[in-house]
Amino acid sequence: MRFTGNLVTANGRTVAWYRLAPQRVAWLTEDDIDHHLVVPAAQVLAQLVDHRLHYRVTSTHLTLGGWQTRLQTDPVPEVARHVAGLDLADKACYVGVELPRRTTAGLFAGLWGQRRVHDLDRLMARPGFDARPLEQDETEWLLRRSTLLGHPNPVTSGVDAPFDDDDMPEIFDRAILSAEPYDRTVKIVNRDTLAERYAVTCVIGRSQTQHSLDPWLARPDRLGFPVEISVTCDILPAESVQRGLRYQISRALSQKEHHEEHKTPPEPRIQAGIQKALEVQTELDRGWGTELDTRLEMWVRITVTGATPDEALDRAQHVRDSYSPHIVVERPTGQAHLALEHRPGSPLSNHAHRRRGPVKTLAGAIPQATAMVGHHHGWYVGYTRGAGGRHAALWDPWRAMEVRERSGLAAVVGQPGCGKSSLLGMVAYRAKKAGVESTVLDPSGPLAAIADRHIDLLNARPGILNPWRLIPDPYRGHFDSDAEYQHARELAATTKLTLAEDVLVEMLPRNLSDQADTRSVIHQACRQASLAPAPSPGLVLDRLRLMAKDDDDPGLRRQARIVGDRLADLATLPAAQLIFESGQRIDLDDSDAGRPTLTVITMNGLQIPREDSDRRDWSTDETLALPLLHLAAWLVQRSVYHGRRDARKLVCFDEVHALSRIGAGRLLLNTSARDSRKWNTRVILASQNAADLLDAGIANLVDCCWIGTTRDRQAQTEALRLAGIEPDVGFEQALGHLSAHTRGVGRSGTREFVWADGEGGCERVAVDLRCLPAAVRSQLDTTADPSRVAA
Amino acid sequence: MNLPWDDQLYDIPNRWLGAKGWTFPFQARYSAWGVWLAVFLVSVVGLHRVGILDVLTAVWAAMFAVFVSWALHKRITSETPLRTLLVGFWRETTAPRPPAPVTLYVDVPKRRAR
């Protein structure tokens, strides 16, 4: 055997090896899977008639060093050690295409072979496969991986020169493979470490019709232990299929006739065989779908390993169970040679358990299907828990703005207790450790425990929420031209005015705020107040009193008096002082030097009215709560404009549902979404219902989305729409089963989300807080625990 | 989209029920008859070479051939034809075996008494 680049030559045959791009199947509709994965892959397979293909599916387990490299941007150093202990792996799927032997004529054409490989490269790169030729290093790794089945990741030599027969013992002799006669397992000893593993190879036997929604070669991914798969497959030419078909039909008819001769009822299998033969014959004769109906035969080997023979056999039983009852998995004799089949270039050890079918059945196996979500480098947030198996989910929160030039808006939705606050806390803690300036609006307050600076707004200094001060004045240095700067100034002035108006109108009872004159008098008063050097809602009250006395229109005078009196009553409340005072002496921005990294703004005691409650039933505290929350959100939004535009920033808003109810709140959400890209800010919006974000008109700006447990049917549909997942095709129920509690089992503590990462990845992810220090974990835990009272 | 297999097509039973007008009380596959015949002939030839071939031993040979054929056909299916069973047997016999334990003998020179 020898190999160079991606070409492995053994026994006079050359196989070109490719790596298939991983594919996501989770949260895709059947149509999507068929049109984008199964049919294109079947078309590629149909182009490879008369070729033998080898599929190899394996996994790469990173060592601690490997995880440290991948998680080097993670600011919490303990994470790499934690992840290395979780036995998380990345799936790798390879396919080798056996090149036809050279003809005599071909020998005269010097470049014939190369051209052939080049054509094959282009074919394999087509959609459905998206495969690329292996590098020399990868080919060597695959050979070593296939030799040391079940052992830790092999290390390649780094040699770039071709490997020939003399060099192969360097790879193959690393493992001592042995078996007793008719032994149920094969012993594989690593010659370097003397570590022993026991392997059991199963084969796929009789199978019933599959469904394309279930990639049958990716099923073992759910088992939670590494599985090695080897598939040898021959794509048959049409003549050979027709010949075989005719033979089978004549055999079946002859059997039927033989039974009739003896007046014995024929077995149902005979009739079923004739029926099937006629179906296949019709498919092939009609000509339609010819490509997809191209026939193949294949041999599928699935190998599991264990530290002991019993463990390996137990795992083999799990594989068998995972395919039961529609597919029979068997453990045949000749285990040692079956295990050797996994090595690229090895021949088929036995032709038993041959599977036959159209190419679309193999294409529908989607061996490259895996959990695809998150980024290759970034912060570890948890691990995937869907059908694609357990893989680390990493998130680079600023990749959307810095690389993909997208909005930095992330939505976290789900019912109370689904883990929104824990997720926000985890991200905010990481940002703090990374030195990223972060501001979190957390009305209920659990995140205050991890803050560098905690502002309890309800006990803050009067005037801190003066609408005119919350909108920052543009800084000339941030704009390229005077025109842009002037435009930004005008925009800021308008926003201030709109915000003040909206907030004051929001404070009024519904019967008063709905009157046309109310908005008119408030608008006029606000306009006049904004001309003052230090405008504030308190000044608006003064203007309203003046209007009540001096305005020419008696109707407006009356309205100004009513509105002024009402607002004046509210202004006497302590919480309202935060808004009505001018607050000129408060430095909202602090100085840049010594600025705290993580600021958490809480509003403990704020009584946010229920979403479905009637405004007429609101108490005074509830009436004030929404304006306070909106203004607090604008206070948080200020932090986006601090410092340099390119500097990474994080802004989190909890309880977004209250923000989207009024115009100023929706404006804020739009502003955050729009400015997040320009100001390199990851904005995270947490809400109980996705409808809040859909109603605010920012669904199109959402970059990534986390959906927690959602049980209401309508809310499920809206959450799916927000995440870009097709609604009404059956995914809704899965949202209700996230973080499912097992009856009779104590608290699981794990929170699951469906994470759509904005880059096409989407998977069920368990957020793993265990990677954080125990003290931080405890601070982020919002679940009631009576034992803490005793402590 | 359904992903069908052609298993049914290749799973057609192949039985010989007897000559026309003479139906056996049992059903056996053509291959079973072949195996029976082969084993029977080999047994008869063996008995003849040993010199103990008579009617009784021939009947015993026929019975033995029936047993061998029955035992083999419990394993022979459309999934595992006879040839693959033989290949499987060959693979088992030629599988790499655990390295034999090596016994080292060390001659320790006797210390000369002084």
mmCIF file with all atom_site columns, C-alpha atoms in Angstrom, chain A residues 612-735:
data_model
loop_
_atom_site.group_PDB
_atom_site.id
_atom_site.type_symbol
_atom_site.label_atom_id
_atom_site.label_alt_id
_atom_site.label_comp_id
_atom_site.label_asym_id
_atom_site.label_entity_id
_atom_site.label_seq_id
_atom_site.pdbx_PDB_ins_code
_atom_site.Cartn_x
_atom_site.Cartn_y
_atom_site.Cartn_z
_atom_site.occupancy
_atom_site.B_iso_or_equiv
_atom_site.pdbx_formal_charge
_atom_site.auth_seq_id
_atom_site.auth_comp_id
_atom_site.auth_asym_id
_atom_site.auth_atom_id
_atom_site.pdbx_PDB_model_num
ATOM 1   C CA . ASP A 1 612 ? -52.843 40.671 29.151 1.00 0.00 ? 612 ASP A CA 1
ATOM 2   C CA . SER A 1 613 ? -54.101 42.992 31.892 1.00 0.00 ? 613 SER A CA 1
ATOM 3   C CA . ASP A 1 614 ? -56.378 45.941 31.141 1.00 0.00 ? 614 ASP A CA 1
ATOM 4   C CA . ARG A 1 615 ? -54.694 49.285 31.567 1.00 0.00 ? 615 ARG A CA 1
ATOM 5   C CA . ARG A 1 616 ? -57.696 50.655 33.374 1.00 0.00 ? 616 ARG A CA 1
ATOM 6   C CA . ASP A 1 617 ? -56.995 48.174 36.162 1.00 0.00 ? 617 ASP A CA 1
ATOM 7   C CA . TRP A 1 618 ? -53.392 49.226 36.669 1.00 0.00 ? 618 TRP A CA 1
ATOM 8   C CA . SER A 1 619 ? -52.305 50.689 39.968 1.00 0.00 ? 619 SER A CA 1
ATOM 9   C CA . THR A 1 620 ? -50.215 53.877 40.038 1.00 0.00 ? 620 THR A CA 1
ATOM 10  C CA . ASP A 1 621 ? -47.057 51.800 40.546 1.00 0.00 ? 621 ASP A CA 1
ATOM 11  C CA . GLU A 1 622 ? -47.902 49.690 37.519 1.00 0.00 ? 622 GLU A CA 1
ATOM 12  C CA . THR A 1 623 ? -48.637 52.801 35.446 1.00 0.00 ? 623 THR A CA 1
ATOM 13  C CA . LEU A 1 624 ? -45.207 54.162 36.298 1.00 0.00 ? 624 LEU A CA 1
ATOM 14  C CA . ALA A 1 625 ? -43.426 50.843 35.791 1.00 0.00 ? 625 ALA A CA 1
ATOM 15  C CA . LEU A 1 626 ? -43.497 50.796 31.990 1.00 0.00 ? 626 LEU A CA 1
ATOM 16  C CA . PRO A 1 627 ? -42.096 54.325 31.496 1.00 0.00 ? 627 PRO A CA 1
ATOM 17  C CA . LEU A 1 628 ? -39.396 53.569 34.044 1.00 0.00 ? 628 LEU A CA 1
ATOM 18  C CA . LEU A 1 629 ? -38.466 50.374 32.254 1.00 0.00 ? 629 LEU A CA 1
ATOM 19  C CA . HIS A 1 630 ? -38.309 52.092 28.881 1.00 0.00 ? 630 HIS A CA 1
ATOM 20  C CA . LEU A 1 631 ? -36.103 54.816 30.192 1.00 0.00 ? 631 LEU A CA 1
ATOM 21  C CA . ALA A 1 632 ? -33.889 52.285 31.925 1.00 0.00 ? 632 ALA A CA 1
ATOM 22  C CA . ALA A 1 633 ? -33.520 50.514 28.597 1.00 0.00 ? 633 ALA A CA 1
ATOM 23  C CA . TRP A 1 634 ? -32.433 53.783 26.992 1.00 0.00 ? 634 TRP A CA 1
ATOM 24  C CA . LEU A 1 635 ? -29.934 54.242 29.817 1.00 0.00 ? 635 LEU A CA 1
ATOM 25  C CA . VAL A 1 636 ? -28.501 50.853 28.956 1.00 0.00 ? 636 VAL A CA 1
ATOM 26  C CA . GLN A 1 637 ? -28.514 51.703 25.275 1.00 0.00 ? 637 GLN A CA 1
ATOM 27  C CA . ARG A 1 638 ? -26.219 54.686 26.020 1.00 0.00 ? 638 ARG A CA 1
ATOM 28  C CA . SER A 1 639 ? -23.400 52.293 26.752 1.00 0.00 ? 639 SER A CA 1
ATOM 29  C CA . VAL A 1 640 ? -23.360 51.256 23.087 1.00 0.00 ? 640 VAL A CA 1
ATOM 30  C CA . TYR A 1 641 ? -21.929 54.651 22.176 1.00 0.00 ? 641 TYR A CA 1
ATOM 31  C CA . HIS A 1 642 ? -19.172 54.668 24.768 1.00 0.00 ? 642 HIS A CA 1
ATOM 32  C CA . GLY A 1 643 ? -15.558 54.468 23.774 1.00 0.00 ? 643 GLY A CA 1
ATOM 33  C CA . ARG A 1 644 ? -14.311 53.464 20.364 1.00 0.00 ? 644 ARG A CA 1
ATOM 34  C CA . ARG A 1 645 ? -16.682 52.198 17.717 1.00 0.00 ? 645 ARG A CA 1
ATOM 35  C CA . ASP A 1 646 ? -14.585 49.108 17.052 1.00 0.00 ? 646 ASP A CA 1
ATOM 36  C CA . ALA A 1 647 ? -14.320 48.078 20.680 1.00 0.00 ? 647 ALA A CA 1
ATOM 37  C CA . ARG A 1 648 ? -16.403 45.033 21.572 1.00 0.00 ? 648 ARG A CA 1
ATOM 38  C CA . LYS A 1 649 ? -19.409 45.761 23.752 1.00 0.00 ? 649 LYS A CA 1
ATOM 39  C CA . LEU A 1 650 ? -22.262 43.766 25.187 1.00 0.00 ? 650 LEU A CA 1
ATOM 40  C CA . VAL A 1 651 ? -25.737 45.005 26.015 1.00 0.00 ? 651 VAL A CA 1
ATOM 41  C CA . CYS A 1 652 ? -28.466 42.770 27.431 1.00 0.00 ? 652 CYS A CA 1
ATOM 42  C CA . PHE A 1 653 ? -32.121 43.596 27.951 1.00 0.00 ? 653 PHE A CA 1
ATOM 43  C CA . ASP A 1 654 ? -34.351 41.363 29.995 1.00 0.00 ? 654 ASP A CA 1
ATOM 44  C CA . GLU A 1 655 ? -38.153 41.714 30.038 1.00 0.00 ? 655 GLU A CA 1
ATOM 45  C CA . VAL A 1 656 ? -38.297 42.992 26.467 1.00 0.00 ? 656 VAL A CA 1
ATOM 46  C CA . HIS A 1 657 ? -42.039 42.306 26.331 1.00 0.00 ? 657 HIS A CA 1
ATOM 47  C CA . ALA A 1 658 ? -42.655 45.497 28.266 1.00 0.00 ? 658 ALA A CA 1
ATOM 48  C CA . LEU A 1 659 ? -40.455 47.509 25.910 1.00 0.00 ? 659 LEU A CA 1
ATOM 49  C CA . SER A 1 660 ? -42.247 46.598 22.721 1.00 0.00 ? 660 SER A CA 1
ATOM 50  C CA . ARG A 1 661 ? -45.598 47.943 23.926 1.00 0.00 ? 661 ARG A CA 1
ATOM 51  C CA . ILE A 1 662 ? -44.970 51.601 23.161 1.00 0.00 ? 662 ILE A CA 1
ATOM 52  C CA . GLY A 1 663 ? -43.426 53.449 20.278 1.00 0.00 ? 663 GLY A CA 1
ATOM 53  C CA . ALA A 1 664 ? -40.371 54.597 22.222 1.00 0.00 ? 664 ALA A CA 1
ATOM 54  C CA . GLY A 1 665 ? -39.636 51.017 23.239 1.00 0.00 ? 665 GLY A CA 1
ATOM 55  C CA . ARG A 1 666 ? -39.936 49.749 19.685 1.00 0.00 ? 666 ARG A CA 1
ATOM 56  C CA . LEU A 1 667 ? -37.734 52.614 18.539 1.00 0.00 ? 667 LEU A CA 1
ATOM 57  C CA . LEU A 1 668 ? -35.145 51.574 21.095 1.00 0.00 ? 668 LEU A CA 1
ATOM 58  C CA . LEU A 1 669 ? -35.182 47.960 19.898 1.00 0.00 ? 669 LEU A CA 1
ATOM 59  C CA . ASN A 1 670 ? -34.804 49.125 16.306 1.00 0.00 ? 670 ASN A CA 1
ATOM 60  C CA . THR A 1 671 ? -32.001 51.490 17.239 1.00 0.00 ? 671 THR A CA 1
ATOM 61  C CA . SER A 1 672 ? -30.194 48.737 19.120 1.00 0.00 ? 672 SER A CA 1
ATOM 62  C CA . ALA A 1 673 ? -30.525 46.359 16.224 1.00 0.00 ? 673 ALA A CA 1
ATOM 63  C CA . ARG A 1 674 ? -29.389 48.931 13.689 1.00 0.00 ? 674 ARG A CA 1
ATOM 64  C CA . ASP A 1 675 ? -26.468 50.310 15.644 1.00 0.00 ? 675 ASP A CA 1
ATOM 65  C CA . SER A 1 676 ? -25.170 46.997 16.946 1.00 0.00 ? 676 SER A CA 1
ATOM 66  C CA . ARG A 1 677 ? -23.208 46.306 13.769 1.00 0.00 ? 677 ARG A CA 1
ATOM 67  C CA . LYS A 1 678 ? -21.724 49.798 13.464 1.00 0.00 ? 678 LYS A CA 1
ATOM 68  C CA . TRP A 1 679 ? -20.785 49.901 17.141 1.00 0.00 ? 679 TRP A CA 1
ATOM 69  C CA . ASN A 1 680 ? -19.621 46.287 17.379 1.00 0.00 ? 680 ASN A CA 1
ATOM 70  C CA . THR A 1 681 ? -22.118 45.572 20.102 1.00 0.00 ? 681 THR A CA 1
ATOM 71  C CA . ARG A 1 682 ? -23.713 42.222 20.816 1.00 0.00 ? 682 ARG A CA 1
ATOM 72  C CA . VAL A 1 683 ? -27.247 43.065 21.886 1.00 0.00 ? 683 VAL A CA 1
ATOM 73  C CA . ILE A 1 684 ? -29.166 40.302 23.619 1.00 0.00 ? 684 ILE A CA 1
ATOM 74  C CA . LEU A 1 685 ? -32.915 40.697 24.039 1.00 0.00 ? 685 LEU A CA 1
ATOM 75  C CA . ALA A 1 686 ? -34.655 38.319 26.416 1.00 0.00 ? 686 ALA A CA 1
ATOM 76  C CA . SER A 1 687 ? -38.385 37.922 26.402 1.00 0.00 ? 687 SER A CA 1
ATOM 77  C CA . GLN A 1 688 ? -41.022 35.402 27.263 1.00 0.00 ? 688 GLN A CA 1
ATOM 78  C CA . ASN A 1 689 ? -42.676 35.617 23.868 1.00 0.00 ? 689 ASN A CA 1
ATOM 79  C CA . ALA A 1 690 ? -41.154 35.863 20.441 1.00 0.00 ? 690 ALA A CA 1
ATOM 80  C CA . ALA A 1 691 ? -44.187 37.912 19.421 1.00 0.00 ? 691 ALA A CA 1
ATOM 81  C CA . ASP A 1 692 ? -42.697 40.900 21.295 1.00 0.00 ? 692 ASP A CA 1
ATOM 82  C CA . LEU A 1 693 ? -39.811 40.982 18.860 1.00 0.00 ? 693 LEU A CA 1
ATOM 83  C CA . LEU A 1 694 ? -41.947 40.159 15.840 1.00 0.00 ? 694 LEU A CA 1
ATOM 84  C CA . ASP A 1 695 ? -44.333 42.994 16.739 1.00 0.00 ? 695 ASP A CA 1
ATOM 85  C CA . ALA A 1 696 ? -41.432 45.396 17.135 1.00 0.00 ? 696 ALA A CA 1
ATOM 86  C CA . GLY A 1 697 ? -40.568 44.712 13.497 1.00 0.00 ? 697 GLY A CA 1
ATOM 87  C CA . ILE A 1 698 ? -37.026 43.581 14.178 1.00 0.00 ? 698 ILE A CA 1
ATOM 88  C CA . ALA A 1 699 ? -37.362 39.901 13.321 1.00 0.00 ? 699 ALA A CA 1
ATOM 89  C CA . ASN A 1 700 ? -35.466 40.539 10.125 1.00 0.00 ? 700 ASN A CA 1
ATOM 90  C CA . LEU A 1 701 ? -32.572 42.027 12.095 1.00 0.00 ? 701 LEU A CA 1
ATOM 91  C CA . VAL A 1 702 ? -32.211 39.136 14.534 1.00 0.00 ? 702 VAL A CA 1
ATOM 92  C CA . ASP A 1 703 ? -28.874 37.462 13.936 1.00 0.00 ? 703 ASP A CA 1
ATOM 93  C CA . CYS A 1 704 ? -29.190 34.479 16.213 1.00 0.00 ? 704 CYS A CA 1
ATOM 94  C CA . CYS A 1 705 ? -31.924 33.111 18.360 1.00 0.00 ? 705 CYS A CA 1
ATOM 95  C CA . TRP A 1 706 ? -32.163 30.967 21.483 1.00 0.00 ? 706 TRP A CA 1
ATOM 96  C CA . ILE A 1 707 ? -35.543 29.360 22.136 1.00 0.00 ? 707 ILE A CA 1
ATOM 97  C CA . GLY A 1 708 ? -36.135 27.928 25.582 1.00 0.00 ? 708 GLY A CA 1
ATOM 98  C CA . THR A 1 709 ? -39.036 25.850 26.815 1.00 0.00 ? 709 THR A CA 1
ATOM 99  C CA . THR A 1 710 ? -42.254 27.131 25.231 1.00 0.00 ? 710 THR A CA 1
ATOM 100 C CA . ARG A 1 711 ? -45.499 25.290 25.838 1.00 0.00 ? 711 ARG A CA 1
ATOM 101 C CA . ASP A 1 712 ? -48.129 27.617 24.396 1.00 0.00 ? 712 ASP A CA 1
ATOM 102 C CA . ARG A 1 713 ? -48.956 26.615 20.831 1.00 0.00 ? 713 ARG A CA 1
ATOM 103 C CA . GLN A 1 714 ? -49.143 30.162 19.490 1.00 0.00 ? 714 GLN A CA 1
ATOM 104 C CA . ALA A 1 715 ? -45.903 31.140 21.239 1.00 0.00 ? 715 ALA A CA 1
ATOM 105 C CA . GLN A 1 716 ? -44.199 28.051 19.783 1.00 0.00 ? 716 GLN A CA 1
ATOM 106 C CA . THR A 1 717 ? -45.154 29.055 16.250 1.00 0.00 ? 717 THR A CA 1
ATOM 107 C CA . GLU A 1 718 ? -43.919 32.592 16.786 1.00 0.00 ? 718 GLU A CA 1
ATOM 108 C CA . ALA A 1 719 ? -40.654 31.377 18.300 1.00 0.00 ? 719 ALA A CA 1
ATOM 109 C CA . LEU A 1 720 ? -40.036 29.148 15.291 1.00 0.00 ? 720 LEU A CA 1
ATOM 110 C CA . ARG A 1 721 ? -40.736 32.047 12.935 1.00 0.00 ? 721 ARG A CA 1
ATOM 111 C CA . LEU A 1 722 ? -38.259 34.208 14.815 1.00 0.00 ? 722 LEU A CA 1
ATOM 112 C CA . ALA A 1 723 ? -35.599 31.499 14.564 1.00 0.00 ? 723 ALA A CA 1
ATOM 113 C CA . GLY A 1 724 ? -36.220 31.018 10.852 1.00 0.00 ? 724 GLY A CA 1
ATOM 114 C CA . ILE A 1 725 ? -37.551 27.484 11.333 1.00 0.00 ? 725 ILE A CA 1
ATOM 115 C CA . GLU A 1 726 ? -40.530 26.383 9.268  1.00 0.00 ? 726 GLU A CA 1
ATOM 116 C CA . PRO A 1 727 ? -43.626 26.472 11.495 1.00 0.00 ? 727 PRO A CA 1
ATOM 117 C CA . ASP A 1 728 ? -46.621 24.134 11.306 1.00 0.00 ? 728 ASP A CA 1
ATOM 118 C CA . VAL A 1 729 ? -44.677 21.070 10.219 1.00 0.00 ? 729 VAL A CA 1
ATOM 119 C CA . GLY A 1 730 ? -44.438 19.454 13.617 1.00 0.00 ? 730 GLY A CA 1
ATOM 120 C CA . PHE A 1 731 ? -41.460 21.163 15.271 1.00 0.00 ? 731 PHE A CA 1
ATOM 121 C CA . GLU A 1 732 ? -43.682 22.999 17.765 1.00 0.00 ? 732 GLU A CA 1
ATOM 122 C CA . GLN A 1 733 ? -44.016 20.049 20.089 1.00 0.00 ? 733 GLN A CA 1
ATOM 123 C CA . ALA A 1 734 ? -40.268 19.747 20.474 1.00 0.00 ? 734 ALA A CA 1
ATOM 124 C CA . LEU A 1 735 ? -40.138 23.243 22.013 1.00 0.00 ? 735 LEU A CA 1
#
